[in-house]
CSV table of C-alpha atoms in Angstrom, one decimal:
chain,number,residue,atom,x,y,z
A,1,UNK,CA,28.0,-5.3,-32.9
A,2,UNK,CA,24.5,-6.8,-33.8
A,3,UNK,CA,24.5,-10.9,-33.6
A,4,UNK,CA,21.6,-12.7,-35.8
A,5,UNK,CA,20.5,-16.0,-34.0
A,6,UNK,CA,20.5,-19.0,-36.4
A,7,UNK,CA,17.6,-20.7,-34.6
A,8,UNK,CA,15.2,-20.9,-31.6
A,9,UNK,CA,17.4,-23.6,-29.6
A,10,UNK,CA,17.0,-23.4,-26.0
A,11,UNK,CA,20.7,-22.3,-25.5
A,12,UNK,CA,20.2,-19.7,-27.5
A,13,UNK,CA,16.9,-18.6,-26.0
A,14,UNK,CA,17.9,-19.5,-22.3
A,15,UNK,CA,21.5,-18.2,-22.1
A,16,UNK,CA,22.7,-16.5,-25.2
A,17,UNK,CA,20.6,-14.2,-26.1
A,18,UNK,CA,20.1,-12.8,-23.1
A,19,UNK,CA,23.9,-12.2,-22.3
A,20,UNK,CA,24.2,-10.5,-25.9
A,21,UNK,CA,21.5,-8.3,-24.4
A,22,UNK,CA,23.4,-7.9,-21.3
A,23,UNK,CA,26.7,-6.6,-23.3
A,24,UNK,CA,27.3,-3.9,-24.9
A,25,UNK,CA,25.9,-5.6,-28.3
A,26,UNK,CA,23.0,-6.6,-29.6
A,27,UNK,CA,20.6,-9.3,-31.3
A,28,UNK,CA,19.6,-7.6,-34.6
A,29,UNK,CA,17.6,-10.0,-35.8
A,30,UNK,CA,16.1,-14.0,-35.0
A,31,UNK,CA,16.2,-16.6,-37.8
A,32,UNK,CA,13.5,-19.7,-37.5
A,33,UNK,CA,12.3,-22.4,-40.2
A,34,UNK,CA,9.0,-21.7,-37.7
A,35,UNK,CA,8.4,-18.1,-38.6
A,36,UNK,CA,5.6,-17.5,-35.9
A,37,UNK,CA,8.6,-18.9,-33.3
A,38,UNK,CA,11.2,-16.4,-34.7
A,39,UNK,CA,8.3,-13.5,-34.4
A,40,UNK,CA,7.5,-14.7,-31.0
A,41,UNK,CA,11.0,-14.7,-29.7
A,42,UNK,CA,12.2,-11.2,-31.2
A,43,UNK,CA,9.0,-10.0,-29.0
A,44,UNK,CA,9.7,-11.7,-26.4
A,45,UNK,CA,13.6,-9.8,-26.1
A,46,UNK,CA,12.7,-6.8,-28.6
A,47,UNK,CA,14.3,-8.1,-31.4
A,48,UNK,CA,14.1,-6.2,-34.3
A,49,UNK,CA,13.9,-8.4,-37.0
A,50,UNK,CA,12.2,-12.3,-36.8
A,51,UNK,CA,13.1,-13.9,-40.1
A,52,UNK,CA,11.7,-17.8,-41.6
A,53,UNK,CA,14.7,-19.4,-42.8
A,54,UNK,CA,18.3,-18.8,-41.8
A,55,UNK,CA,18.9,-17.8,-45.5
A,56,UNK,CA,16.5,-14.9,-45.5
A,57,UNK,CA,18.4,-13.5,-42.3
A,58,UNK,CA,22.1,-14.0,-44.0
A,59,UNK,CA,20.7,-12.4,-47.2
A,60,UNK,CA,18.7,-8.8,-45.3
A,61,UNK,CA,19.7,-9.1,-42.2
A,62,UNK,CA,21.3,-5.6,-40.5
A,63,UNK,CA,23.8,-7.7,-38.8
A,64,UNK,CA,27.6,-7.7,-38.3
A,65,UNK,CA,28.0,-11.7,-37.3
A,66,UNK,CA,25.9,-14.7,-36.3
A,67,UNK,CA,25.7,-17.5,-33.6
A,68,UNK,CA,24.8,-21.0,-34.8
A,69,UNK,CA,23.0,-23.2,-32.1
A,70,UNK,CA,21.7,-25.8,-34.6
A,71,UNK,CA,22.1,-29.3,-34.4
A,72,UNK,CA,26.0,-30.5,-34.7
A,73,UNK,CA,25.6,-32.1,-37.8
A,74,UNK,CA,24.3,-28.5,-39.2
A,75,UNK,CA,27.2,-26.4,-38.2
A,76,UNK,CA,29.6,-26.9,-41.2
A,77,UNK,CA,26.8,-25.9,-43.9
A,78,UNK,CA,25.7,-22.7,-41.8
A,79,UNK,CA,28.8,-21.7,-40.5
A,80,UNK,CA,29.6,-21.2,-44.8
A,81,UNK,CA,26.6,-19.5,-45.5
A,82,UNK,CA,27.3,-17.0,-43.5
A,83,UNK,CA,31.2,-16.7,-44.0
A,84,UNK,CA,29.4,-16.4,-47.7
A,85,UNK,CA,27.2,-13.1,-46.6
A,86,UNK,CA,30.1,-12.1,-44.7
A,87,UNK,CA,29.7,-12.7,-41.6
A,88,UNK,CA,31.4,-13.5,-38.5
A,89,UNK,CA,30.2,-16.4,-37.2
A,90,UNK,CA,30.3,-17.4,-32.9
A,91,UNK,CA,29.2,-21.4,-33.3
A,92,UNK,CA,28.3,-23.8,-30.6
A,93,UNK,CA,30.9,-26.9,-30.0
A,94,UNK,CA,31.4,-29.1,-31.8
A,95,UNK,CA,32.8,-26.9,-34.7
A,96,UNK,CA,32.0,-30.1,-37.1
A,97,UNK,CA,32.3,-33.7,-37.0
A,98,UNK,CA,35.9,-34.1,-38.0
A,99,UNK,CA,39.8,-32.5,-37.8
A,100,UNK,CA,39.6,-32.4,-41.1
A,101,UNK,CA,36.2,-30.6,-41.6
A,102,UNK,CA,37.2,-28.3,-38.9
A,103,UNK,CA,40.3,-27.2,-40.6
A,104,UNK,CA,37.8,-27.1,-44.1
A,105,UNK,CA,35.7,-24.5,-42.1
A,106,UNK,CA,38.4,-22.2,-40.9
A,107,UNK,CA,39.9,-22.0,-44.3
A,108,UNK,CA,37.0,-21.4,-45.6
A,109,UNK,CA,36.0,-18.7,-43.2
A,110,UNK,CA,39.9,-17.2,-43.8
A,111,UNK,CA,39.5,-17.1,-47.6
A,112,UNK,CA,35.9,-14.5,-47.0
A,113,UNK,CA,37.6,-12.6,-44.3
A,114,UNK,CA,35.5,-13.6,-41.4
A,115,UNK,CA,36.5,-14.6,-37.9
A,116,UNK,CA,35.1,-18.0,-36.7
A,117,UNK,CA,35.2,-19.0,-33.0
A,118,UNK,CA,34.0,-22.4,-31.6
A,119,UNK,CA,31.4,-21.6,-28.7
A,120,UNK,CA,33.5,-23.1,-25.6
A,121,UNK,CA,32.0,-20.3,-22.8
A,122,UNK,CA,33.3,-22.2,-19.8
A,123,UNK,CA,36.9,-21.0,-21.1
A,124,UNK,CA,35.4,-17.7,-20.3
A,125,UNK,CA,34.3,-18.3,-16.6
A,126,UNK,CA,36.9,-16.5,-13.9
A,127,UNK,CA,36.8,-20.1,-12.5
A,128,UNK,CA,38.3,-21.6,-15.3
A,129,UNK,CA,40.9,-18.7,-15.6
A,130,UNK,CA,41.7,-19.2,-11.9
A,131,UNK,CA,42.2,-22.8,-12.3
A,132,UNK,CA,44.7,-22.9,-15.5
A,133,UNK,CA,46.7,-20.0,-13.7
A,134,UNK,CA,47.1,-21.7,-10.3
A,135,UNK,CA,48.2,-25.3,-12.1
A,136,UNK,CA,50.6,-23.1,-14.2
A,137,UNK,CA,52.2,-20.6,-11.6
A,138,UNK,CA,51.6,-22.4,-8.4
A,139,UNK,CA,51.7,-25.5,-8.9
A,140,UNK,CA,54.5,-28.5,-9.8
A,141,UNK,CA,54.7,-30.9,-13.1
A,142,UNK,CA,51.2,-32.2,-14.0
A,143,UNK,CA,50.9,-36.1,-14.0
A,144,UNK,CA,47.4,-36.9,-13.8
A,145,UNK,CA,44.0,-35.1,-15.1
A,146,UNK,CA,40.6,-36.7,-14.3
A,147,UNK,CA,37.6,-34.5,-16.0
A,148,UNK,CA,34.0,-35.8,-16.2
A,149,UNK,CA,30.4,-34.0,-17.6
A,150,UNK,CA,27.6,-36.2,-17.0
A,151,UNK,CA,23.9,-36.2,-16.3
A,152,UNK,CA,21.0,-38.2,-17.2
A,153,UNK,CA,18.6,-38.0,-19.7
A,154,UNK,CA,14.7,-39.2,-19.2
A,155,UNK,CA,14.3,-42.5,-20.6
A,156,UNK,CA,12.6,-42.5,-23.8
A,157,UNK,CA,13.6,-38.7,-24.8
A,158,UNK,CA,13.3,-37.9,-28.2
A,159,UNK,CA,16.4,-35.6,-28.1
A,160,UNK,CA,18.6,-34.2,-31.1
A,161,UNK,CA,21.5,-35.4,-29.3
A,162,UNK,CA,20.0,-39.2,-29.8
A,163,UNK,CA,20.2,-38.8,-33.6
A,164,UNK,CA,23.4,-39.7,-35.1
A,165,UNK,CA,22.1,-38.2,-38.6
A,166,UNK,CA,22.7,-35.0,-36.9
A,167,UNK,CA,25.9,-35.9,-34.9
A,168,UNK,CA,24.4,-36.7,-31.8
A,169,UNK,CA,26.0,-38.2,-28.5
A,170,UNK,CA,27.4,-38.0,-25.4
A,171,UNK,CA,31.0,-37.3,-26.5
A,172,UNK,CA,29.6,-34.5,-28.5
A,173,UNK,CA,27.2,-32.8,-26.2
A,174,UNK,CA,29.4,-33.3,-22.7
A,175,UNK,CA,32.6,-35.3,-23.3
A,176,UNK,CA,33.9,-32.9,-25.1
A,177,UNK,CA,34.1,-30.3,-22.1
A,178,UNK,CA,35.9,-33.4,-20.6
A,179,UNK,CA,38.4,-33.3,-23.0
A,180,UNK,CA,38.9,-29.9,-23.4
A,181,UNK,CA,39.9,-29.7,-19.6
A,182,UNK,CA,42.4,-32.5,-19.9
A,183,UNK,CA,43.7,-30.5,-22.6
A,184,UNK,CA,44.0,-27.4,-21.0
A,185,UNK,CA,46.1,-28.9,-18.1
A,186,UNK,CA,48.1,-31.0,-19.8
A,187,UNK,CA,48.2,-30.0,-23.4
A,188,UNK,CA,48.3,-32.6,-26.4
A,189,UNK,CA,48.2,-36.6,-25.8
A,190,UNK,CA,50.3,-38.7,-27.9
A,191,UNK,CA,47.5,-41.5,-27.3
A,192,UNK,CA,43.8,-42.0,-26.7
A,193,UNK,CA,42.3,-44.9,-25.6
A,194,UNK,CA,38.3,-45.0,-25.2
A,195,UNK,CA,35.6,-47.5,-25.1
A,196,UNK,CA,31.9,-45.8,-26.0
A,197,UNK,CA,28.2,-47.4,-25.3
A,198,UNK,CA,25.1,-47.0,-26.7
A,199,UNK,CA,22.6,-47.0,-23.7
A,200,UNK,CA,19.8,-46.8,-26.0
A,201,UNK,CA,20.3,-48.5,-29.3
A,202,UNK,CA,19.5,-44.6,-30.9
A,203,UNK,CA,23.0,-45.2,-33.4
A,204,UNK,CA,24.8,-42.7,-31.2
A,205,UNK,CA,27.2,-42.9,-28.0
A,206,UNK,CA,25.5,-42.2,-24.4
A,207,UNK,CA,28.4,-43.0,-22.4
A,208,UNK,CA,32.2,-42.7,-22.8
A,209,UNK,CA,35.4,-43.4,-20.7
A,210,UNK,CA,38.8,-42.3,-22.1
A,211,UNK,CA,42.1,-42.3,-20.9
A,212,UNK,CA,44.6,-39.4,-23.0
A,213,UNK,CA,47.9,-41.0,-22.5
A,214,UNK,CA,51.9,-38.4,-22.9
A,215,UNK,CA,55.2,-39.5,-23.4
A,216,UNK,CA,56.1,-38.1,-19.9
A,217,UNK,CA,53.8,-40.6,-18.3
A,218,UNK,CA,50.8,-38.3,-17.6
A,219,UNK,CA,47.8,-38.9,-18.0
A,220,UNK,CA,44.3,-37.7,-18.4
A,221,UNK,CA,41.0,-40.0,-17.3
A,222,UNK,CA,37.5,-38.5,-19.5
A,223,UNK,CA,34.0,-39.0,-18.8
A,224,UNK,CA,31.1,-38.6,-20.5
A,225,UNK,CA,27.4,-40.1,-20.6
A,226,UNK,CA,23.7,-39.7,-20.5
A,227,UNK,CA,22.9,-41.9,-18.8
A,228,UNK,CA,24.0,-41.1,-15.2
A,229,UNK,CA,23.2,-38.5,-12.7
A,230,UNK,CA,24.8,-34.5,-13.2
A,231,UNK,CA,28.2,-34.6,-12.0
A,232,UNK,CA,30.4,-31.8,-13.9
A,233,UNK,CA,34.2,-31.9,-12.8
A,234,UNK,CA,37.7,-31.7,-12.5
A,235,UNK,CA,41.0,-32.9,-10.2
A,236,UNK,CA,44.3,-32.0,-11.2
A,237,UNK,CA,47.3,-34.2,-9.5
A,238,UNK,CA,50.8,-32.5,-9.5
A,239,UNK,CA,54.1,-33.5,-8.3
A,240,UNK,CA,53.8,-31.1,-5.6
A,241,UNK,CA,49.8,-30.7,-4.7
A,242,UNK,CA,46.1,-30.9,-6.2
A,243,UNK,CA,43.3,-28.8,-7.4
A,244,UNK,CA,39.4,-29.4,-7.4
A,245,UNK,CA,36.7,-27.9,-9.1
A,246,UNK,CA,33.1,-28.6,-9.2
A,247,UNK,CA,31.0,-27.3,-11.0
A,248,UNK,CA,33.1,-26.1,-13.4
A,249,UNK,CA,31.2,-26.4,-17.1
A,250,UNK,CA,27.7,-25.4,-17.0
A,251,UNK,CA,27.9,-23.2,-14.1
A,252,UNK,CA,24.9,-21.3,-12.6
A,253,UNK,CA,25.5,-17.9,-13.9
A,254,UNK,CA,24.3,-15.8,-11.1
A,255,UNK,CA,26.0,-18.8,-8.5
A,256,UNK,CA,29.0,-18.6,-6.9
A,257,UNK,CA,32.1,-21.3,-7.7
A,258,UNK,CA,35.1,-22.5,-6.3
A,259,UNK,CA,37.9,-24.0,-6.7
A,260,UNK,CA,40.6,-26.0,-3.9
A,261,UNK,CA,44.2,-26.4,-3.9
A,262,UNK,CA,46.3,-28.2,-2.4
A,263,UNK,CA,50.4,-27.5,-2.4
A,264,UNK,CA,53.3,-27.8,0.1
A,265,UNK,CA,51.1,-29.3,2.9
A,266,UNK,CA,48.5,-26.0,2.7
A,267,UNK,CA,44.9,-26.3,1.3
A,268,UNK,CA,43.1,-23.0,0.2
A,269,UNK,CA,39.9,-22.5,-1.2
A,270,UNK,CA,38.8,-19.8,-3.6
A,271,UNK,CA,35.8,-18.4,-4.4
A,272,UNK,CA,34.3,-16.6,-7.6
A,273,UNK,CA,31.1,-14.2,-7.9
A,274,UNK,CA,28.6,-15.1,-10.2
A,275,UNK,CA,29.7,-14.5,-13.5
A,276,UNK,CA,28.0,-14.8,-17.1
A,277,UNK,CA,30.6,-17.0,-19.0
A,278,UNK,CA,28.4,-16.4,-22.5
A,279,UNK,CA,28.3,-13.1,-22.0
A,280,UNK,CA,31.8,-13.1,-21.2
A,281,UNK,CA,32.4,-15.3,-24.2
A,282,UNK,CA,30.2,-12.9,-26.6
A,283,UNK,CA,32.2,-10.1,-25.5
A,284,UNK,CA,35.6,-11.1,-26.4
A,285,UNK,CA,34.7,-12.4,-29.2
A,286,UNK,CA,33.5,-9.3,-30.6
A,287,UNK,CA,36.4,-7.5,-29.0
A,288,UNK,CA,38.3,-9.5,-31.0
A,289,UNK,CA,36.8,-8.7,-34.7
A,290,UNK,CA,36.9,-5.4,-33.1
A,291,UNK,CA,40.4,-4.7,-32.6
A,292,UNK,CA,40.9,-7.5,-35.7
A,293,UNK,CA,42.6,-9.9,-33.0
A,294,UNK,CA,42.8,-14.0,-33.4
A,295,UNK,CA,40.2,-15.1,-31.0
A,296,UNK,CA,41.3,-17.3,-27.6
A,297,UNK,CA,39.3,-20.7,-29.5
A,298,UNK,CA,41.0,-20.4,-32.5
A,299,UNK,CA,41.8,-22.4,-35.5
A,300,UNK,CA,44.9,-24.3,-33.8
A,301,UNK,CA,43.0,-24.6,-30.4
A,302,UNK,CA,39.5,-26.0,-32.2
A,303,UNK,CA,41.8,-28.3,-35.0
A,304,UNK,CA,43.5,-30.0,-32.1
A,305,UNK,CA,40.9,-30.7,-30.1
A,306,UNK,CA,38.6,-32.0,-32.9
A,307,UNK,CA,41.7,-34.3,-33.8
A,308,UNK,CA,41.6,-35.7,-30.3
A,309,UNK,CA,37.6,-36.4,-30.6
A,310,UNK,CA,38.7,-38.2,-33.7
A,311,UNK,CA,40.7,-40.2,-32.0
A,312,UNK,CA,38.1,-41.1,-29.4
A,313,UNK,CA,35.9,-42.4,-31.7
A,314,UNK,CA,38.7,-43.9,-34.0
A,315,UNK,CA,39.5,-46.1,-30.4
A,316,UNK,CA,36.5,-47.1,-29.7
A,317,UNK,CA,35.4,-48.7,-33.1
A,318,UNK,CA,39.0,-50.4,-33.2
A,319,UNK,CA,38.8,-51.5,-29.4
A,320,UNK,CA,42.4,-50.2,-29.2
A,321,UNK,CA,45.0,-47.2,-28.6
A,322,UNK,CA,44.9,-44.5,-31.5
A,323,UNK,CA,48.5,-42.8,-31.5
A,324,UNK,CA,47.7,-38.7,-32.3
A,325,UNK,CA,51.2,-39.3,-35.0
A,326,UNK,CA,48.7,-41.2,-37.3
C-alpha cells in the first residue's frame, strides 16, 4: 500500500514515516503548504512525489490512503477530502473535536467506501496487549484505574497545542491516552467528573484531573497537563491483585518495557523487546483494507471515546458530574 503524508509534522517525520518505510508499504508521496519542505523531506526518505498543498497530492497523487498529522482542529476537513479522492485515511487522535463530528466523519468516510482509523499506536505496543490480556484472563473484577500522561512544556512555547482555534490542549494532546486506558480496563463510565486549568491564559486547557465514575462502584482517576514533568502511566486495582506499567504511551521504540502484576500473594514482572507501535499500527491497518476487515479503532471504539472527552470538557465548564445517559 503507498501512504501520502498530509504534512511535514514532526510525528510524521520522526516516527511515522519511517515505520511505513520499515513495513512492507510505502510513502508515495509528501504533501506541504511549504513546497521546498515537502521536496526536502521526500529526499530526505526517497519519496517519490513532494507535493505544495495537501489538495494537489489527493487530486495526482499515486497513492492508495493517507495519514493526517495536522493540527486537531484540521482533521475533520482533511480527513473528507480525502474520503472524497478516495482514500483511506490513518488520522492522528483526536479524530475531531466532538461525538458528534466523529460519528459525521465516519459516515461520511462509509458513504465513499473508505476505511478511517483514529491513530491510537500505543494500542499496538505488545505492552499494551500484554496488559489488557493479564487484567482480563488473570486477574479478578476491576474496581479502580488510575492513568496519567504528563510532561512539561517550556515556558513561553509558541506550540499548536496552545491554540484553541486549532483544538489545542492538554486533554487533547495527552489526556486522551489517559482516558483511553481507563477505558480499556474498565470499559464505559456512566459519569465523568473533571476540573481543567489554563496554566497559561493561551484559551486552551494545560492541566486536567478527572475521575470516570460505573454503577458497580469502579472507578477510574485521569491525568493530564503541560505543565508538569514526563510521567506516562498506569495501575490497575482488582479484587484479587494489581498491575503497573510505566512507560506505557509514548514508548521508546527500540527500548524495552514492562509491565508488574500482582495476584494471589505472587508478583511477576514482564518484559517486552523493543517494538515499533506505528509501525505496528500502519500495518494492521492496511491489513485491514487489505482483507476489507473493520479496523481494531473503529467507529464504535473512536465514537465512545470522543463522547467521554465531551463529557470532560462538558464537567469542567459546569463545575459538576456529566452523566454519559445525557
Amino acid at each position: 500500500m503507498r501512504f501520502g503524508i498530509v504534512s511535514t509534522a514532526n510525528i510524521g517525520v520522526e516516527s511515522v514515516i519511517p515505520a511505513i518505510a520499515a513495513s512492507d508499504h510505502e510513502v508515495g508521496a509528501i504533501a506541504s503548504r511549504d513546497g521546498a519542505a515537502a521536496t526536502a523531506l521526500a529526499e530526505r526518505f526517497d519519496v517519490d512525489d513532494a507535493y505544495e498543498g495537501y489538495d494537489s497530492m489527493l487530486d495526482d497523487g499515486e497513492i492508495d490512503a493517507v495519514y493526517v498529522p495536522l493540527p486537531n482542529g484540521l482533521h475533520a476537513e482533511w480527513i473528507r477530502a480525502a474520503a472524497d479522492a478516495g482514500l483511506h485515511v490513518l488520522c492522528e487522535k483526536p479524530l475531531t473535536g466532538s461525538a458528534e463530528e466523529t460519528e459525521a466523519v465516519f459516515d461520511y468516510c462509509e458513504e465513499r467506501g473508505v476505511t478511517l482509523m483514529e491513530a491510537f499506536m500505543y494500542r499496538f505496543h505488545p505492552l499494551t496487549e500484554r496488559a489488557a490480556e493479564v487484567v482480563d484472563e488473570e486477574l479478578g473484577d476491576v474496581r479502580a484505574v488510575t492513568s496519567a500522561f504528563t510532561f512539561r512544556m517550556p515556558d513561553g512555547a509558541e506550540d499548536i497545542r496552545l491554540d484553541p482555534d486549532l483544538d489545542g490542549g492538554s486533554v487533547y494532546d495527552v489526556g486522551t491516552y489517559a482516558v483511553g486506558a481507563a477505558r480499556m480496563f474498565l470499559g464505559e463510565p456512566d459519569r465523568v467528573y473533571a476540573r481543567t486549568h489554563d496554566g497559561r491564559d493561551c484559551g486552551v486547557d494545560t492541566e486536567m484531573a478527572g475521575v470516570l465514575e460505573y454503577e458497580s462502584g469502579a472507578s477510574a482517576r485521569v491525568q493530564s497537563g503541560f505543565e508538569t514533568p514526563l510521567t506516562q502511566y498506569y495501575r490497575v486495582e482488582t479484587t484479587d491483585g494489581w498491575l503497573t506499567a510505566e512507560p506505557t504511551f509514548d514508548v521508546d521504540v527500540e527500548g524495552e518495557t514492562s509491565l508488574t502484576y500482582g495476584v494471589d500473594g505472587r508478583e511477576v514482572t514482564e518484559t517486552f523487546d523493543p517494538a515499533d507501535h506505528y509501525r505496528l499500527e500502519v500495518e494492521h491497518f492496511a491489513d485491514c483494507i487489505e482483507r476489507g476487515e473493520t479496523p481494531r479503532i473503529d467507529r464504535e471504539e473512536s465514537v465512545n471515546h470522543a463522547r467521554v472527552l465531551d463529557a470532560v470538557f462538558r464537567s469542567a465548564a459546569d463545575g459538576e458530574p456529566v452523566s454519559l445517559d445525557d
